[in-house]
Each structure stands twice: as structure tokens, then as C-alpha cells.
XYZ file of C-alpha atoms in Angstrom:
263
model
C 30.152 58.443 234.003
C 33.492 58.564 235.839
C 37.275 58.046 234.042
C 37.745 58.699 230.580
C 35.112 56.566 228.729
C 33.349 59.600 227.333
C 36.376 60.292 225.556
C 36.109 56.743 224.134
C 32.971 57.135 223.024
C 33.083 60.501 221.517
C 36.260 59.748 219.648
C 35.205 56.423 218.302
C 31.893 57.844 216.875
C 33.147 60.921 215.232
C 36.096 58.967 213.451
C 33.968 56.174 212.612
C 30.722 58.284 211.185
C 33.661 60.251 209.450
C 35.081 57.370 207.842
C 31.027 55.663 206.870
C 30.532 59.298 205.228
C 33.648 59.024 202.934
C 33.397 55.487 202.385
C 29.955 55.953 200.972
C 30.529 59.332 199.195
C 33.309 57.514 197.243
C 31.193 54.170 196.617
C 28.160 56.488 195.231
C 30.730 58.508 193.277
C 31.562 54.917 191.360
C 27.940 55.154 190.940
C 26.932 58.407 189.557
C 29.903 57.814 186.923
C 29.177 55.113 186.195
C 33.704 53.730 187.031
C 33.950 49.623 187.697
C 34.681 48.941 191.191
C 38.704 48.326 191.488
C 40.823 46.555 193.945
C 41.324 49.567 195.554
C 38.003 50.129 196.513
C 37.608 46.789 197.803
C 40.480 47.047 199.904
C 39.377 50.471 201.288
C 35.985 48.718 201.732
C 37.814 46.011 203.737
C 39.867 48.598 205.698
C 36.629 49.924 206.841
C 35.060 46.326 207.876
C 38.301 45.937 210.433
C 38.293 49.452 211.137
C 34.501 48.793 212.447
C 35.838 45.811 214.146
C 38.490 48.075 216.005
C 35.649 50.163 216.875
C 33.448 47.765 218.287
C 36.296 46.016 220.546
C 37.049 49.484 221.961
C 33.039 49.744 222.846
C 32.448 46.778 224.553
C 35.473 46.343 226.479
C 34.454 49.911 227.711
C 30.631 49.054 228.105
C 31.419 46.105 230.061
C 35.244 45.597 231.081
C 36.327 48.769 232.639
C 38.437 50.527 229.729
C 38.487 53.957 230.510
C 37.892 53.932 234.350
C 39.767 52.842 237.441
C 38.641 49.408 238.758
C 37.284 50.055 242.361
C 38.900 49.296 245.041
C 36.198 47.148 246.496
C 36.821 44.638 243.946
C 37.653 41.192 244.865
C 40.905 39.306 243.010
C 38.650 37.102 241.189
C 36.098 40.146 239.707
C 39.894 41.764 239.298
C 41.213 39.144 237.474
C 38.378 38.195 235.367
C 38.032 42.323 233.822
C 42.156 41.792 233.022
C 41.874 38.585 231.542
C 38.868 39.688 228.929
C 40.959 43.344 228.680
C 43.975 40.980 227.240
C 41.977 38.714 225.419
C 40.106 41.752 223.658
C 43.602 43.537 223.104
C 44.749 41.022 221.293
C 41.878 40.760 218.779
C 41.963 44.888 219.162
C 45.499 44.276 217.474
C 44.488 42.304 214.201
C 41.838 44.258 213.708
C 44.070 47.485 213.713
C 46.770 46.118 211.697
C 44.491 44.836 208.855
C 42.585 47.956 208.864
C 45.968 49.932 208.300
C 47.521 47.705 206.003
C 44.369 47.275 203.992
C 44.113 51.295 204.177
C 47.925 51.462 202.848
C 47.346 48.688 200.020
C 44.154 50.537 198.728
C 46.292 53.582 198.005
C 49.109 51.687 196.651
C 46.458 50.882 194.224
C 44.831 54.101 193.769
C 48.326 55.301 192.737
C 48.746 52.670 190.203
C 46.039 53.620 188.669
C 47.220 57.337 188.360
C 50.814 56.615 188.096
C 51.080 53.142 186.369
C 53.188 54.783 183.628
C 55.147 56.447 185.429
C 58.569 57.216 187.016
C 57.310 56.006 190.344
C 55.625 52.455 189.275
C 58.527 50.343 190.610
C 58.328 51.793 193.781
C 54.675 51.277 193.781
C 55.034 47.678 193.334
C 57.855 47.446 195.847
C 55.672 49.079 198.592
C 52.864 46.770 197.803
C 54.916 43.762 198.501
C 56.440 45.451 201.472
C 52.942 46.443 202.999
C 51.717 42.933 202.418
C 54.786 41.182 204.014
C 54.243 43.518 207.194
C 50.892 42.546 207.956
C 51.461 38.308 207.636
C 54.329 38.767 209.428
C 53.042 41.402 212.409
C 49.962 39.079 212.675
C 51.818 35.691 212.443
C 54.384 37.180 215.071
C 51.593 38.383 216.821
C 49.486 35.308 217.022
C 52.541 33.565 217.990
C 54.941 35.400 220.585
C 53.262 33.042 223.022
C 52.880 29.705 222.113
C 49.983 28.673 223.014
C 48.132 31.415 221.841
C 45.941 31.497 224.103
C 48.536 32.672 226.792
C 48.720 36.065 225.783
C 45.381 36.292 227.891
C 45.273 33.484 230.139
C 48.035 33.234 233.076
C 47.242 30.683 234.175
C 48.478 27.936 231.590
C 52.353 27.341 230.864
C 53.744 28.653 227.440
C 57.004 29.431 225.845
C 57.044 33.325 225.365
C 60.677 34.286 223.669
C 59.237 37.184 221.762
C 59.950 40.886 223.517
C 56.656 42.493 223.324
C 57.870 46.112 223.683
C 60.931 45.792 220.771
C 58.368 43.651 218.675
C 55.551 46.357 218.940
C 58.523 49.038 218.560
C 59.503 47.784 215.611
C 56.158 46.966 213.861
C 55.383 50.840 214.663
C 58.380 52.338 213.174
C 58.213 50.196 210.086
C 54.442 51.172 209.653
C 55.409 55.083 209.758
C 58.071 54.870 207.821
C 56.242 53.279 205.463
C 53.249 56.024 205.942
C 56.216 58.544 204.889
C 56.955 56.841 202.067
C 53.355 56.764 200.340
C 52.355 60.058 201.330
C 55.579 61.989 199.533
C 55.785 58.995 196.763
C 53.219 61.516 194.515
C 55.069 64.356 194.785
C 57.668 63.460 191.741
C 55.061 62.240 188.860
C 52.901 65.998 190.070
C 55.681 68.004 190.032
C 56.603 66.474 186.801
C 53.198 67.691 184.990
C 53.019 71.034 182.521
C 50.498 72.744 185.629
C 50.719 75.933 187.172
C 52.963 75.667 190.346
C 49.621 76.535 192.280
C 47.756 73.421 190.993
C 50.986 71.588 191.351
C 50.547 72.230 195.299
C 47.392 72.377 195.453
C 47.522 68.315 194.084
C 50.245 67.734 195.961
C 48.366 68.949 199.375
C 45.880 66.704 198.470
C 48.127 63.322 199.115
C 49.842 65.272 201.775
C 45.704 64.967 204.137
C 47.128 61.811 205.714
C 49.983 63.686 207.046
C 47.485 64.356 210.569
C 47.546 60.897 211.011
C 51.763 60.793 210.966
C 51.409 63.864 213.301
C 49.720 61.900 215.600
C 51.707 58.759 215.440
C 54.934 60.699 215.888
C 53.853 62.174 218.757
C 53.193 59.535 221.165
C 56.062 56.526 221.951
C 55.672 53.603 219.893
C 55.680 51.531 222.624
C 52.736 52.670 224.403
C 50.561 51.597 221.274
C 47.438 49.375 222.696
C 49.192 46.130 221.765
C 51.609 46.430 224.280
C 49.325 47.301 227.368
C 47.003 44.460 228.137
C 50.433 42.170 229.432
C 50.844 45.039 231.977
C 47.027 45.923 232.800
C 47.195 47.265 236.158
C 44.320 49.702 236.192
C 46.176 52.605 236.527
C 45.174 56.047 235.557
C 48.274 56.311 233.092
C 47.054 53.127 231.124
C 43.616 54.424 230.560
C 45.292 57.697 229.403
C 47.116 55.882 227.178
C 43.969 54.414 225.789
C 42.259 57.475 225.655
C 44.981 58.829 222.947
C 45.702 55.506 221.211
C 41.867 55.822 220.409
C 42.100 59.195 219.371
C 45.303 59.612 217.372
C 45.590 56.003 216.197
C 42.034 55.017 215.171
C 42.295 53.139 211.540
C 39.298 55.183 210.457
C 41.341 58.381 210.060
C 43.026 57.199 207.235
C 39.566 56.347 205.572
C 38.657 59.921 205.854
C 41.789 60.980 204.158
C 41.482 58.560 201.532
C 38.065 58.713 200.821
């Protein structure tokens, strides 16, 4: 199998069989104990369903539309144009999916910390996050939907549309906000733990414990916003370089990690 869809696979799988194992670990631990279901658990259930959905886009537009390989030379411009127009089209519903799936992920443990933390110093910010978190994914996705109006222009050429929206400052943006606001929930803990009569091992110990999503920030902080999937599929050329891209986005960016470190 030539390019990089091995990588595709094998980094899909693992992070998605990851995230199924914690997802039902935590499920049948609300079972064993016998705890009502809360919103966060839905939400982190719902995180997963998108998460799945990311997944699958990523397989079929390698299984049948060239992600992950070079397109041969021999190819005519129609066979050409046909793999970039469904590589668009699939990016763009490879974008919802990957927003919901991270703000559903962030919402669910906005909610797992109310449940700790309702009483505490940090329940303000809890609730301001929440609304924060939920304003950035209507207004990524309505943005999103509607940089080119019609819609369907994002993936068809061929029909005239109005596109005033800069795709690389849009997507540049929507990044930064969302690891900024990764930042934010991951130290947000740290107070209310620090502020309980423990030993200064358990404190850390508890506090390392929030900290697991910090591999995901890693991974985010490492790459340029504006190479994040969204971006690409206006610019598909077939290039080696995009496919690398890809290969890392799938890697370092898949929703599912932040399943695993939630669950």
C-alpha cells in the first residue's frame, strides 16, 4: 500500500478502540455503582458518536478518494477533479464532525467539574466556560457552513458564490480560541485541589490526574494552526506535504484522545 494510508489506518484504530474502551469502562462503572447517568456522560457519549463520525470520514475518503497517497500521474482531469471535489466535500463534513466531538468533549468536563466543584471557588468560571464552549461551536459551525454562500461551493467550483470569509484567519482563529480554552479547563482544578486538607503528594497526584489531557495541548501546539484539515481541501493539490499534513492532523488532533483522557 503506497503513501501514508497505513498511518491513517493505524492511528485511527488505536485512538478510536482507545476511546470505545474508556467510554465503556466509565458507562459500566455507572453500572456496577449503581450512579444516574448525568449530562456529562451524555455529552461524552455524544463526543464519541462525532468522534466515530470523524473516524469514519477519514476511512473512506482514504479507502476510496486517495487521502494518504499521491494521485497518479496517469490520471485524467476529470478522474482528477472528481477525487478533489469528494476530498472537499468530505473535509467539510470532516470539520463538523471534529468540532462537535471537541466541544461536546470540553462541555462533558465542564460538567464533570460541576459536579465536583459546584460549591466551590471556581463555579463561576465553570459556568462562564460552559457558555463560552457552547458559543464556539454555533458560531465555528454557522461560520463554517456559511463562508461560502451557497454552501455547497466550498466543494463544488463550478457554481458562482459569494466567499468573503478568509479561510486561513477563520480556521486560525477557531484553533487558538479552542486551545486556549483547553488551557483553561485543564489548570481550572488546580485551585479547589490545592485548597483541600491532603498531603501535598495526593494534592499532585489529583492534580496530575486533570493535567492527562495536557498530550493532547502538546500536540496541538506543535503543529501551525493553520494547517488543521479544515483548511486543506480549498488547496488540494495532491502533494506529498498535504498528505503529511493529514497524516499528523489524524494523529495529534483525533477527537478521540480527549475521550481517553476523560474517560
Amino acid at each position: 500500500m503506497a503513501g501514508l494510508q497505513i498511518d491513517v489506518y493505524v492511528s485511527v484504530g488505536i485512538t478510536w478502540l482507545a476511546a470505545l474502551i474508556a467510554l465503556s469502562l466509565r458507562l459500566l462503572a455507572r453500572q456496577m455503582t449503581r450512579m444516574k447517568w448525568w449530562l456529562d456522560d451524555c455529552f461524552s457519549i455524544l463526543a464519541f458518536l462525532f468522534a466515530t463520525g470523524y473516524c469514519a470520514i477519514l476511512i473512506e475518503w482514504t479507502v476510496h478518494w486517495s487521502l494518504g497517497k499521491r494521485m497518479p500521474n496517469s490520471l485524467n482531469d476529470t478522474a482528477r477533479e472528481a477525487i478533489l471535489y469528494q476530498a472537499r466535500k468530505l473535509g467539510y463534513f470532516n470539520s463538523i464532525c471534529y468540532a462537535a466531538s471537541l466541544a461536546f468533549s470540553k462541555l462533558s468536563i465542564l460538567l464533570f467539574y460541576w459536579r465536583l466543584f459546584k460549591f466551590s471557588v471556581i463555579r463561576i468560571p465553570i459556568l462562564i466556560l460552559l457558555v463560552i464552549c457552547t458559543m464556539w461551536l454555533i458560531l465555528r459551525t454557522v461560520m463554517l457552513t456559511f463562508r461560502c454562500v451557497p454552501t455547497r461551493a466550498i466543494w463544488d467550483k463550478t457554481i458562482p458564490a459569494v466567499c468573503n470569509i478568509d479561510s486561513d484567519k477563520f480556521f486560525l482563529a477557531t484553533i487558538t480560541t479552542h486551545f486556549i480554552l483547553d488551557v483553561i479547563i485543564l489548570v481550572l482544578p488546580i485551585v479547589p485541589v490545592f485548597g483541600l486538607r491532603l498531603p501535598l503528594q495526593q494534592k499532585l497526584g489529583v492534580v496530575g490526574f486533570f493535567l492527562l489531557g495536557a498530550m493532547l495541548l502538546s500536540s496541538v501546539a506543535t503543529d501551525y494552526p493553520g494547517d488543521m484539515p479544515e483548511s486543506i481541501p480549498q488547496h488540494l493539490d495532491g502533494s506529498p506535504n498535504y498528505h503529511s499534513v493529514k497524516k499528523r492532523d489524524t494523529i495529534g488532533y483525533d477527537p478521540t484522545d480527549q475521550e481517553k483522557g476523560r474517560g
